[in-house]
Coordinates of C-alpha atoms in Angstrom, one line a residue:
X146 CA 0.0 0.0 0.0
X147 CA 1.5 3.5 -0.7
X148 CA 2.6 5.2 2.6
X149 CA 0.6 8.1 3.8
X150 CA 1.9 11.5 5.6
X151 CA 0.7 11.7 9.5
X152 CA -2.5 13.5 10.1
X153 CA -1.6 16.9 12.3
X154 CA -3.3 16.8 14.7
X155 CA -2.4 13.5 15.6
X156 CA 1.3 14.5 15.8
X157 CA 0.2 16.7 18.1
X158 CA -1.3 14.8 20.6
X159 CA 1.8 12.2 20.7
X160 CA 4.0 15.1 21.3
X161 CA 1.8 16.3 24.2
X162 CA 1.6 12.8 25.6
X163 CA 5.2 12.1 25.3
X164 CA 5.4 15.5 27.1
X165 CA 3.3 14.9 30.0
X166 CA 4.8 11.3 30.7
X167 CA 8.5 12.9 30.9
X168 CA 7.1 15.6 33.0
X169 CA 5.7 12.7 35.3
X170 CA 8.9 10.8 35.3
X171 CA 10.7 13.9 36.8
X172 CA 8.8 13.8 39.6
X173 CA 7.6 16.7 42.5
X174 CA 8.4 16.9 46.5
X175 CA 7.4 13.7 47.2
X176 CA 7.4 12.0 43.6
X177 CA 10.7 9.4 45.1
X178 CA 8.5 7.9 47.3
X179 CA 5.7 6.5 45.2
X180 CA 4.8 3.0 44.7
X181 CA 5.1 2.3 40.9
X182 CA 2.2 1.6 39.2
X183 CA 1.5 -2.1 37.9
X184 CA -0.6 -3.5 35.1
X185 CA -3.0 -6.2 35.7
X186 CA -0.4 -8.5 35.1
X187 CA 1.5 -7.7 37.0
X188 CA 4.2 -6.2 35.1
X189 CA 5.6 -2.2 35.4
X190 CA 4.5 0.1 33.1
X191 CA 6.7 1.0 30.4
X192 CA 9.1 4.1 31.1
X193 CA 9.4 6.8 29.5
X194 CA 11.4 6.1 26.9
X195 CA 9.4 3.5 25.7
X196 CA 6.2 5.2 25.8
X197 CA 7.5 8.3 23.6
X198 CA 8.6 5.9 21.1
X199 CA 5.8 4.6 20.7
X200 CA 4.1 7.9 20.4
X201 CA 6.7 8.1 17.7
X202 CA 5.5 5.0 15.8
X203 CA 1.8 5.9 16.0
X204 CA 2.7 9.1 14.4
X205 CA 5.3 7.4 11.5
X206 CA 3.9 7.4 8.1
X207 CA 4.2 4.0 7.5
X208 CA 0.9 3.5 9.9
X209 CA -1.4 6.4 9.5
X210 CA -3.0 7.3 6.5
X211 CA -3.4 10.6 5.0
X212 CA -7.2 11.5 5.4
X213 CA -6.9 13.1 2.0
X214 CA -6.0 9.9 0.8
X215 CA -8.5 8.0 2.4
X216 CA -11.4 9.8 1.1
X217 CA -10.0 9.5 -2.9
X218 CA -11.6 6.0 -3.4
X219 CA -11.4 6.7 -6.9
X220 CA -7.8 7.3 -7.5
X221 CA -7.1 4.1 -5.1
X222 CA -10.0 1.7 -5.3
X223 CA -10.4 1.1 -2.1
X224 CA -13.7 2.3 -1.8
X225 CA -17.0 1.2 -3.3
X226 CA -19.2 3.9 -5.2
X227 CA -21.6 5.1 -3.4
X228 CA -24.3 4.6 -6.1
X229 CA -22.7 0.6 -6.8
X230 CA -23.0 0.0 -2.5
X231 CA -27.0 0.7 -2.9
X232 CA -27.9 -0.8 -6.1
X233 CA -30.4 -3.7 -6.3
X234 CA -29.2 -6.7 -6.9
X235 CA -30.8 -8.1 -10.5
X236 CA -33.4 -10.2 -10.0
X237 CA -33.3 -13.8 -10.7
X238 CA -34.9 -15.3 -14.4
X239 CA -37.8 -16.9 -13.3
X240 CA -37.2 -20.4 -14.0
X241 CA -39.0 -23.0 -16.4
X242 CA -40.6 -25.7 -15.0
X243 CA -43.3 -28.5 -16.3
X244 CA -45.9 -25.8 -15.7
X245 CA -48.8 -28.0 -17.7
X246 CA -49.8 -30.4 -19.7
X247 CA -47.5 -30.8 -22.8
X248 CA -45.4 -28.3 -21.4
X249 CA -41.7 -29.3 -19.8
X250 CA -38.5 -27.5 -18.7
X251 CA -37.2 -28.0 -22.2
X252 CA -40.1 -28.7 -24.6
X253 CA -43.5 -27.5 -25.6
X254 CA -46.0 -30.6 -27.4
X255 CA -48.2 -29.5 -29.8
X256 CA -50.6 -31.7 -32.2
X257 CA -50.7 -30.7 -35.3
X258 CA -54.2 -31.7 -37.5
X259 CA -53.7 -31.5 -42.3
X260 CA -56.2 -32.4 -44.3
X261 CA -56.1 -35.6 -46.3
X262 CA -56.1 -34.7 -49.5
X263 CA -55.1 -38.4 -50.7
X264 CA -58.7 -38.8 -49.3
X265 CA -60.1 -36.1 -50.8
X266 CA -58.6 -36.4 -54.3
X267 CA -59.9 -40.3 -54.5
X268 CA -63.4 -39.1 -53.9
X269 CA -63.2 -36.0 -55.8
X270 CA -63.4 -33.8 -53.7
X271 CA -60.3 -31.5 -54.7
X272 CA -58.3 -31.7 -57.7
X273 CA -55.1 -31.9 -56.1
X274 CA -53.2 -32.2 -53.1
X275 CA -51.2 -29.9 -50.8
X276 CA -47.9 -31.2 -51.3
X277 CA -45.9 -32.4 -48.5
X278 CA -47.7 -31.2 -45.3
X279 CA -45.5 -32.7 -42.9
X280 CA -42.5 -31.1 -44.3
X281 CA -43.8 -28.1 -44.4
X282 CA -44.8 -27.8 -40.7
X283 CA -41.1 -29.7 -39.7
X284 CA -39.6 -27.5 -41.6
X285 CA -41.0 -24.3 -40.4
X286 CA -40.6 -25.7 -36.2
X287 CA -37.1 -26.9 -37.3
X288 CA -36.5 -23.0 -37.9
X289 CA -38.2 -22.4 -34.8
X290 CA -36.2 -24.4 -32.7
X291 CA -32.9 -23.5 -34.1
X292 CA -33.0 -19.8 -33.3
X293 CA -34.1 -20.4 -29.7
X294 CA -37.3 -22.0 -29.8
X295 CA -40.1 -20.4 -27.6
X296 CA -38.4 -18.7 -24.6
X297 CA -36.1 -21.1 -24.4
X298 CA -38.1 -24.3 -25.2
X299 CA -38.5 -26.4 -28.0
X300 CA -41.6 -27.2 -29.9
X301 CA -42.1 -30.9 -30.2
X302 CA -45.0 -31.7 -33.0
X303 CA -47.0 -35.1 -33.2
X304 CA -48.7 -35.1 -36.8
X305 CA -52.4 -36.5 -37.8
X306 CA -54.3 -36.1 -41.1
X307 CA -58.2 -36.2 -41.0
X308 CA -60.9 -36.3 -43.3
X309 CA -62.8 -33.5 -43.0
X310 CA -66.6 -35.7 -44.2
X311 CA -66.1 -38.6 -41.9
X312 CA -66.9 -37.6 -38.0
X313 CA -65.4 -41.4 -36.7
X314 CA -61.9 -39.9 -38.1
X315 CA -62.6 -36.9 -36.7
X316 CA -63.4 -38.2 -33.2
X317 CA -60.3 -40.3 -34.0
X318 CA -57.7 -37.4 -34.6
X319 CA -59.2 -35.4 -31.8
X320 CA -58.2 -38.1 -29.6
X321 CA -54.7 -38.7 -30.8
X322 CA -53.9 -35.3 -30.4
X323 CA -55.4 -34.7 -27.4
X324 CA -55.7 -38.0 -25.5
X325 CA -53.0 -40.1 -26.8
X326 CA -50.6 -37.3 -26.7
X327 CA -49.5 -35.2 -24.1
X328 CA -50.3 -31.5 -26.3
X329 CA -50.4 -28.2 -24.6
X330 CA -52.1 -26.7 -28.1
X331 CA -53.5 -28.1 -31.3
X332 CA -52.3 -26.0 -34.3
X333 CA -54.6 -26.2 -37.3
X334 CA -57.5 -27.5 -36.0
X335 CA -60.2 -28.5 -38.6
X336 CA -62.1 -27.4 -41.5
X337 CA -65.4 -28.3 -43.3
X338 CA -68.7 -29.6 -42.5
X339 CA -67.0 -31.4 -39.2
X340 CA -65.5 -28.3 -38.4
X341 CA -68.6 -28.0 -35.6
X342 CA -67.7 -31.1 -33.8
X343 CA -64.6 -31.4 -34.3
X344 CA -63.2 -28.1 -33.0
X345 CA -65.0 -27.8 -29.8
X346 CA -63.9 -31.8 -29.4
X347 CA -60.2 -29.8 -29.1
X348 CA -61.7 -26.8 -27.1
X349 CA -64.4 -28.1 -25.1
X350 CA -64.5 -31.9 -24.1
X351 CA -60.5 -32.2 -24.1
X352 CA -59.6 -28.7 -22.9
X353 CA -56.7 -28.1 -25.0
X354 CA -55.4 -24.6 -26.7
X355 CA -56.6 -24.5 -30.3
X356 CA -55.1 -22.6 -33.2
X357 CA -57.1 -22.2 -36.6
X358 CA -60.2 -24.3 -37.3
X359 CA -63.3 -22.6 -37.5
X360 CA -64.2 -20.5 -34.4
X361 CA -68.0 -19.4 -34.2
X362 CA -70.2 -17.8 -31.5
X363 CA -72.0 -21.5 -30.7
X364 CA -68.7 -23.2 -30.9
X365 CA -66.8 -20.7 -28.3
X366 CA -69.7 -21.3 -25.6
X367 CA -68.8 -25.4 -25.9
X368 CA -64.8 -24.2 -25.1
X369 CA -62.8 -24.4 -21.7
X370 CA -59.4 -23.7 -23.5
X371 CA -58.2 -20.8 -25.1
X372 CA -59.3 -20.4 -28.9
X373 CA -57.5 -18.2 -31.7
X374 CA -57.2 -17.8 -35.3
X375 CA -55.2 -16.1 -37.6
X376 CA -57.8 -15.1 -40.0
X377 CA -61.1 -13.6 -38.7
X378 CA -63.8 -15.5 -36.7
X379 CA -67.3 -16.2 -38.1
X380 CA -68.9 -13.3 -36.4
X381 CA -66.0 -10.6 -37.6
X382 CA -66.2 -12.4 -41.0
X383 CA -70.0 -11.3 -41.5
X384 CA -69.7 -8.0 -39.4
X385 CA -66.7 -7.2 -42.2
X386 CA -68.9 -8.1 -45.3
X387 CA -72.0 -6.2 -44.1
X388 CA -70.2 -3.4 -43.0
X389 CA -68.1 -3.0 -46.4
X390 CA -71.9 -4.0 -48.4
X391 CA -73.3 -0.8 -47.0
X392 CA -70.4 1.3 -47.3
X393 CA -70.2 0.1 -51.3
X394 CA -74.3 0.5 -51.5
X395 CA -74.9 -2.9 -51.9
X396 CA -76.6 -3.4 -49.2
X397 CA -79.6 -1.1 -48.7
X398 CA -81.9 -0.2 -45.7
X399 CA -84.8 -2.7 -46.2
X400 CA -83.2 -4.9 -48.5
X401 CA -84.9 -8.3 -48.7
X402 CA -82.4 -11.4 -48.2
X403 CA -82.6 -14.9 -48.2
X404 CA -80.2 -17.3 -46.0
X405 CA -79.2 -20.4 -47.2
X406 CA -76.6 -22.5 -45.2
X407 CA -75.4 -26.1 -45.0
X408 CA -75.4 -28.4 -42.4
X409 CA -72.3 -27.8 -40.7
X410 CA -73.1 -23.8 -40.4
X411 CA -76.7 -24.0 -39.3
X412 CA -75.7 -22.5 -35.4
X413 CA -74.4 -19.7 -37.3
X414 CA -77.3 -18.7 -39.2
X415 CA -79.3 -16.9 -36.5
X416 CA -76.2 -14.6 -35.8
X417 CA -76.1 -13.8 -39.6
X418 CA -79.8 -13.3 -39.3
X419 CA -79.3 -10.6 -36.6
X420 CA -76.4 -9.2 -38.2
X421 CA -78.1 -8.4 -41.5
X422 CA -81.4 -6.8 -39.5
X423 CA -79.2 -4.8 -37.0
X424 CA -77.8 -3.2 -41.0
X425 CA -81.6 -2.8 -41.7
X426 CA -82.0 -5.3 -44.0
X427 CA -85.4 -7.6 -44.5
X428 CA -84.9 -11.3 -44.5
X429 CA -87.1 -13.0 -45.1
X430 CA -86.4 -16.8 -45.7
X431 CA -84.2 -19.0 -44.5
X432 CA -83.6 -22.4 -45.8
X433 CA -81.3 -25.6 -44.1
X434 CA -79.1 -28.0 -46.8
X435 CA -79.4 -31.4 -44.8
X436 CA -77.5 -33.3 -46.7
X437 CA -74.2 -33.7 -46.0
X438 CA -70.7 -32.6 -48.5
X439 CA -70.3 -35.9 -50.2
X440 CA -73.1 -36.3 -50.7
X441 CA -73.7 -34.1 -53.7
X442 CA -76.8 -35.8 -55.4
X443 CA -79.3 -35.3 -52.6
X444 CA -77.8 -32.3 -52.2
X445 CA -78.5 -30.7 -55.4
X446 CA -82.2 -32.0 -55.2
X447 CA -82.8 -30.2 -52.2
X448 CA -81.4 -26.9 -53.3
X449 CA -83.4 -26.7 -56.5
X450 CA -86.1 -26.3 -53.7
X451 CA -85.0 -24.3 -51.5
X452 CA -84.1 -22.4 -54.7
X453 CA -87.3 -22.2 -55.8
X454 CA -88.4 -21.0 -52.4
X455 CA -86.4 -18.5 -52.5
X456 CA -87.9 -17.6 -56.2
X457 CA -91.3 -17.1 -54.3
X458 CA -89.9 -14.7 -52.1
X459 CA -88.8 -12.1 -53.5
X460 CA -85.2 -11.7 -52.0
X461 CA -82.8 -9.5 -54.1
X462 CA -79.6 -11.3 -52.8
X463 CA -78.8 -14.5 -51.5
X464 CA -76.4 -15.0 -48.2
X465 CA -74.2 -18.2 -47.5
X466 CA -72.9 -18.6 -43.8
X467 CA -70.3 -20.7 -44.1
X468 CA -68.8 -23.3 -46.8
X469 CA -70.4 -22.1 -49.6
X470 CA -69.9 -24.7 -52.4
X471 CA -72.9 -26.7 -52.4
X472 CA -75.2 -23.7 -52.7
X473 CA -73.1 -22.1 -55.3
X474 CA -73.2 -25.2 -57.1
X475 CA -77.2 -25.1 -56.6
X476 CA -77.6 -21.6 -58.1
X477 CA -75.6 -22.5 -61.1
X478 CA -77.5 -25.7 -61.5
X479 CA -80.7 -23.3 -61.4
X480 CA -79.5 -20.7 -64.2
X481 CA -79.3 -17.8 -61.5
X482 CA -75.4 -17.3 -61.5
X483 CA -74.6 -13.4 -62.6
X484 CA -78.7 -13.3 -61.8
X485 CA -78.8 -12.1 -58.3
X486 CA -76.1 -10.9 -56.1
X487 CA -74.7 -13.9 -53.8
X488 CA -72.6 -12.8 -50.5
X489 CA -70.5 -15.4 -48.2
X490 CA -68.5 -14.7 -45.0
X491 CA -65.9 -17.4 -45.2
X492 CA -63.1 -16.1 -48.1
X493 CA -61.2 -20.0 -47.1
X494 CA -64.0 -22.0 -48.7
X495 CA -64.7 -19.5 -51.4
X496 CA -60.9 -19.6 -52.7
X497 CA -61.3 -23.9 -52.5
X498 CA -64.5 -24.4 -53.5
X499 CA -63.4 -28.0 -54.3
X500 CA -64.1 -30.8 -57.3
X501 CA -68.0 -31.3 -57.3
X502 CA -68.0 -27.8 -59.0
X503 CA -66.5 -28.4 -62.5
X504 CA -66.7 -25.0 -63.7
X505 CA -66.0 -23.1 -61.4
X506 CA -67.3 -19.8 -63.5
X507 CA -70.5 -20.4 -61.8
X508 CA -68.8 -18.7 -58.4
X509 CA -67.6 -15.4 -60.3
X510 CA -69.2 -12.4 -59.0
X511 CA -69.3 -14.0 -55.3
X512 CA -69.1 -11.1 -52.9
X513 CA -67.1 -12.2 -49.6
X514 CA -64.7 -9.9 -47.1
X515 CA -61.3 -10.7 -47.4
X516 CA -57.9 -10.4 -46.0
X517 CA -54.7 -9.2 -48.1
X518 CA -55.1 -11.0 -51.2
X519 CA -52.5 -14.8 -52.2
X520 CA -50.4 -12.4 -53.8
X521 CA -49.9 -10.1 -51.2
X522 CA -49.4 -12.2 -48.8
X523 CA -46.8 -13.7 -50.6
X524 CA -45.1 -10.3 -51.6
X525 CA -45.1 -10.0 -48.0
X526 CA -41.4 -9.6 -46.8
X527 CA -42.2 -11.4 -43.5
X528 CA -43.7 -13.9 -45.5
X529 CA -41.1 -14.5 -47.5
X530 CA -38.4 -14.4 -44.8
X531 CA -40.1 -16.7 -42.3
X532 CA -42.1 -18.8 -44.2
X533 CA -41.1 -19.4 -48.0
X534 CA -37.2 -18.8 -47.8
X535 CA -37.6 -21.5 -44.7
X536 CA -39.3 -24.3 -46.9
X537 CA -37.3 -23.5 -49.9
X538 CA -33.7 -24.2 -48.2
X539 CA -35.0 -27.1 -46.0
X540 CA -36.8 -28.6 -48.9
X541 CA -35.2 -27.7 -51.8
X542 CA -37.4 -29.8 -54.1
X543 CA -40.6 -28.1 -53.4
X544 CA -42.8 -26.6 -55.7
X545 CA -43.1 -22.6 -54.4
X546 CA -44.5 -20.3 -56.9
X547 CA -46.3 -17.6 -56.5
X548 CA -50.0 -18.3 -55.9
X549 CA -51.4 -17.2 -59.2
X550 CA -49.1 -19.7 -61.1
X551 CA -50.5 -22.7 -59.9
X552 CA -52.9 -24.4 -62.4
X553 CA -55.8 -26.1 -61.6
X554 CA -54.7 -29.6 -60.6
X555 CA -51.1 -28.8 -59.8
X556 CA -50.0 -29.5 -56.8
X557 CA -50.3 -26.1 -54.9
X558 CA -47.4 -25.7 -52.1
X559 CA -48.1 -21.9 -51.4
X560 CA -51.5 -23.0 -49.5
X561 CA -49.8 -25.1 -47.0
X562 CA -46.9 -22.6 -46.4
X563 CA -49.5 -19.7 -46.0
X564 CA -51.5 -21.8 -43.8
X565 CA -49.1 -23.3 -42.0
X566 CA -46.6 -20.4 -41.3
X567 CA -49.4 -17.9 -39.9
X568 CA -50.7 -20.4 -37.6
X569 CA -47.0 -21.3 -36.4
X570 CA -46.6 -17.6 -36.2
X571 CA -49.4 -16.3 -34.5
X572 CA -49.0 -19.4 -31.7
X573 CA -44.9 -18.5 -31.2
X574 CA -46.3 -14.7 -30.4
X575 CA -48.7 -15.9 -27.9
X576 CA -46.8 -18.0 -25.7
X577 CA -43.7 -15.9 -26.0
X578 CA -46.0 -13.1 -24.7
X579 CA -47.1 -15.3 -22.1
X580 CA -43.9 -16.0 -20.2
X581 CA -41.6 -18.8 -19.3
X582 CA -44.9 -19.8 -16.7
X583 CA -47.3 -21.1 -19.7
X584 CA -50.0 -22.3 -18.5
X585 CA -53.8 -21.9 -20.4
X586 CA -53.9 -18.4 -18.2
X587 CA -50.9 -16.8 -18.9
X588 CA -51.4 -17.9 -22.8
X589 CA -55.0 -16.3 -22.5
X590 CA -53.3 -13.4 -20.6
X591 CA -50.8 -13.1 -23.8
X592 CA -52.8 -13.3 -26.2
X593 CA -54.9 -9.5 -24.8
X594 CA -51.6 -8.2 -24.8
X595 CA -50.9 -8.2 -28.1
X596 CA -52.3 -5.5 -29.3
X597 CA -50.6 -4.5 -32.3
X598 CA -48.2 -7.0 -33.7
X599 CA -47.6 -8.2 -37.4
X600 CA -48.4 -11.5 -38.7
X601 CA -47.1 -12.9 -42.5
X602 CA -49.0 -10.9 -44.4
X603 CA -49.8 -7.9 -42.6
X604 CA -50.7 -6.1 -39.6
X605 CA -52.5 -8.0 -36.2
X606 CA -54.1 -7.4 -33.2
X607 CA -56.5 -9.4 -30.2
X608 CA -58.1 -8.7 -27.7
X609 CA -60.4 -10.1 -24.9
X610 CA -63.1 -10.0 -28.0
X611 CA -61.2 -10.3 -31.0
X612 CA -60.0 -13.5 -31.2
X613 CA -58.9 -13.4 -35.2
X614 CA -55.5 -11.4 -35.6
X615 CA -56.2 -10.4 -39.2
X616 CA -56.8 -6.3 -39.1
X617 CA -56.8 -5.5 -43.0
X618 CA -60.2 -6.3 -44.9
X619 CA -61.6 -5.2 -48.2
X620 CA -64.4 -6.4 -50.5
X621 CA -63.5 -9.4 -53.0
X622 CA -65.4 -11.4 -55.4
X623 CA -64.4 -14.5 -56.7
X624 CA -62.9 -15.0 -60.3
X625 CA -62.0 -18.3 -61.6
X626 CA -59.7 -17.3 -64.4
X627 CA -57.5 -15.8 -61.6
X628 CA -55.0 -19.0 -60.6
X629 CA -56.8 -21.9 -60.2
X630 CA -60.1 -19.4 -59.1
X631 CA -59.9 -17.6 -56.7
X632 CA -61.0 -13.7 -54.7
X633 CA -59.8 -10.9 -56.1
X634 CA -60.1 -7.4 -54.9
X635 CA -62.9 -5.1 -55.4
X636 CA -62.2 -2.1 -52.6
X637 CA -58.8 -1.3 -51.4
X638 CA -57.8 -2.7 -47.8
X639 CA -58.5 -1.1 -44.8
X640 CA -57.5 -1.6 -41.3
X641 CA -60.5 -1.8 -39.1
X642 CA -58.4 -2.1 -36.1
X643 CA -56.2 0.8 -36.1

């Protein structure tokens, strides 16, 4: 340590005391005769010689420090900053722990539920397939995982196809994923007529997280889990398409309408009802297609009843909750396509409206509220960055075009790596926003949290009430010379969630 220079006043008082004990030592009259004072041990005290040197040592700089010195803890480092002594100490990561079902230190399990197309093309229910499914989704969690997973865990997938006409293979893949399997969240979820069994099956009876299907007012009350999609719900769907009707004059204060829904979307169609009264308009018939898709014979006879019905009543336009192919393929049956105006609120059946329809020029003029178009989606930089540059280098022999190149009965890979990568997406921004605690609460919790965020494609939001992250809508109608038939715009897009 560097030596110091005696403090002042300190040398001071070892002179005086080295003073007074010589002074003492002298003596006064009778000083000679004085007992010497002893110690407790005994032993004489030292004499005077020794006690001024030591008030020499105490006073030599090599044991006293300069107070100057002492005080400059920054020059010699032996004092702590006063702001470092009374900081906080940083609070420890909260750790990860097996904090529910499907969900581990380490790993996150989530079932994952493709349609069959293998199925669907036997029975002619689809031109073509989907490509590889599979290695679209293990591509896109392989991405995932390898740039840290979901706050710090992996996803693990377990993989099931189902047919979306058959409710035993429904039940069936419901179970697996579920039951079987240990899953914290089903990602996907299901589509078409079994769409209103089989989702609440996920939700409902086996309590499990659900991303995509088809979520609907009746369906949500059947649900103990948490339920989101990336697209709109039912109920924004028709709220969209009425609300951009009006605003285009297409839908007029005391309108009459007539409702025509399948099987599958019959809970829907007293919501629709209400919607379309609440906007003034007159319905005023509603009619029921009982037979199942499939089933496309007795179909057709009962539409060219309910068609005539709806002759006799002297709607103006003609609504479709829900999958709208077999009604389509009614009107065109009937001669009344380009006739009357014909509205639908789900834009993911009208862009697939499947085999049964052979030409598909019947749909054209279909009014439905839409999202950012195929192609803008897949202009999309966050598209292409996190969804078709991932697939491309992991699976170097798949087919990605751009949307409007596939032909009819090509193989189309951009629907399963839209699909697939907003789903993926919009589940890795919930549970990141809900914490390294994930649990159905804090996911529920993260979800109403994120209330501006950006999805493939464009911009997001939920809420307690909005449980479909799309924002942008805008008026389309179908066109089957566009791809393989599909929407196309008619208004520009607009964010109703600003």
């Amino acid at each position: 340590m560097t030596r110091k220079r005696p403090n002042t006043i300190l040398r001071l008082l070892a002179l005086l005391l080295s003073f007074l004990l010589l002074a003492a030592a002298c003596g006064g009259d009778d000083g000679d005769d004085a007992e010497p004072v002893s110690g407790d041990g005994g032993g004489d005290m030292a004499d005077d010689d020794d006690m001024a040197d030591d008030s020499d040592d105490m006073a030599d700089d090599d044991d006293m420090a300069d107070s100057d010195d002492m005080a400059d803890s920054d020059d010699d480092g032996d004092m702590a900053d006063d702001g470092d002594d009374m900081a906080e100490p940083e609070p420890e990561p909260e750790p990860r722990t097996a904090s529910w079902r499907g969900v581990t230190e380490d790993t996150i399990t989530v079932g994952v539920a493709m349609l069959n197309f293998e199925l669907l093309v036997d029975i002619n229910l689809s031109p073509a397939g989907w490509g590889d499914q599979q290695g679209v989704w293990e591509a896109l969690i392989a991405n995932l995982n390898a740039n840290g997973g979901i706050n710090g865990r992996t996803v693990e997938a377990v993989y099931e196809y189902y047919s979306p006409i058959d409710p035993v293979d429904a039940e069936r893949v419901c179970t697996a994923l579920t039951e079987d399997n240990e899953t914290f969240a089903v990602l996907g979820g299901f589509v078409g007529p079994l769409a209103g069994t089989a989702d609440p099956c996920i939700t409902g009876l086996n309590e499990t997280i659900l991303i995509g299907g088809e979520i609907n007012a009746a369906e949500l009350e059947q649900s103990r889990a948490p339920w989101y999609h990336p697209g709109p719900t039912i109920e924004f769907s028709t709220e969209n398409l009425l609300g951009l009707l009006v605003e285009t004059g297409r839908l007029t204060e005391g309108m009459p309408v007539y409702v025509i829904a399948g099987r599958a979307a019959e809970a829907t169609v007293d919501p629709v009802i209400a919607a379309f009264e609440a906007r003034g308009a007159n319905v005023v018939g509603r009619s029921i297609i009982e037979a199942n898709d499939g089933e496309t014979l007795a179909q057709n006879q009962q539409l060219e009843v309910i068609l005539e019905r709806f002759k006799e009543s002297g709607a103006e336009a003609i609504m479709i909750p829900g999958n709208p192919a077999a009604t389509i393929r009614g009107i065109g049956l009937a001669g009344l396509n380009g006739q009357v105006p014909v509205w639908n609120n789900n834009p993911g059946g009208l862009n697939n409206l499947g085999e049964t329809i052979t030409d598909k020029s019947i749909a054209d003029g279909v009014l439905t509220s839409l999202g950012p178009t195929d192609t803008e989606i897949y202009e999309h930089p966050l598209y292409q960055s996190a969804c078709n540059d991932v697939v491309a280098a992991a699976m170097p022999d798949a087919d990605l075009r751009p949307p409007t190149d596939y032909a009819e009965g090509e193989e189309n890979w951009f629907n399963p790596v839209r699909r697939y990568c907003r789903h993926l997406a919009l589940f890795v921004e919930i549970a990141t926003a809900a914490g390294v605690n994930l649990t159905h609460d804090s996911f529920k919790a993260g979800a109403e949290s994120l209330t501006d965020f950006t999805l493939p494609g464009g911009a997001a939001s939920l809420s307690a009430t909005k449980l479909g992250a799309d924002d942008l809508v805008r008026l389309a109608a179908y066109d089957h010379t566009e791809g393989d038939g599909q929407t196309v715009p008619v208004t520009d897009l607009i964010d109703v969630f600003p």
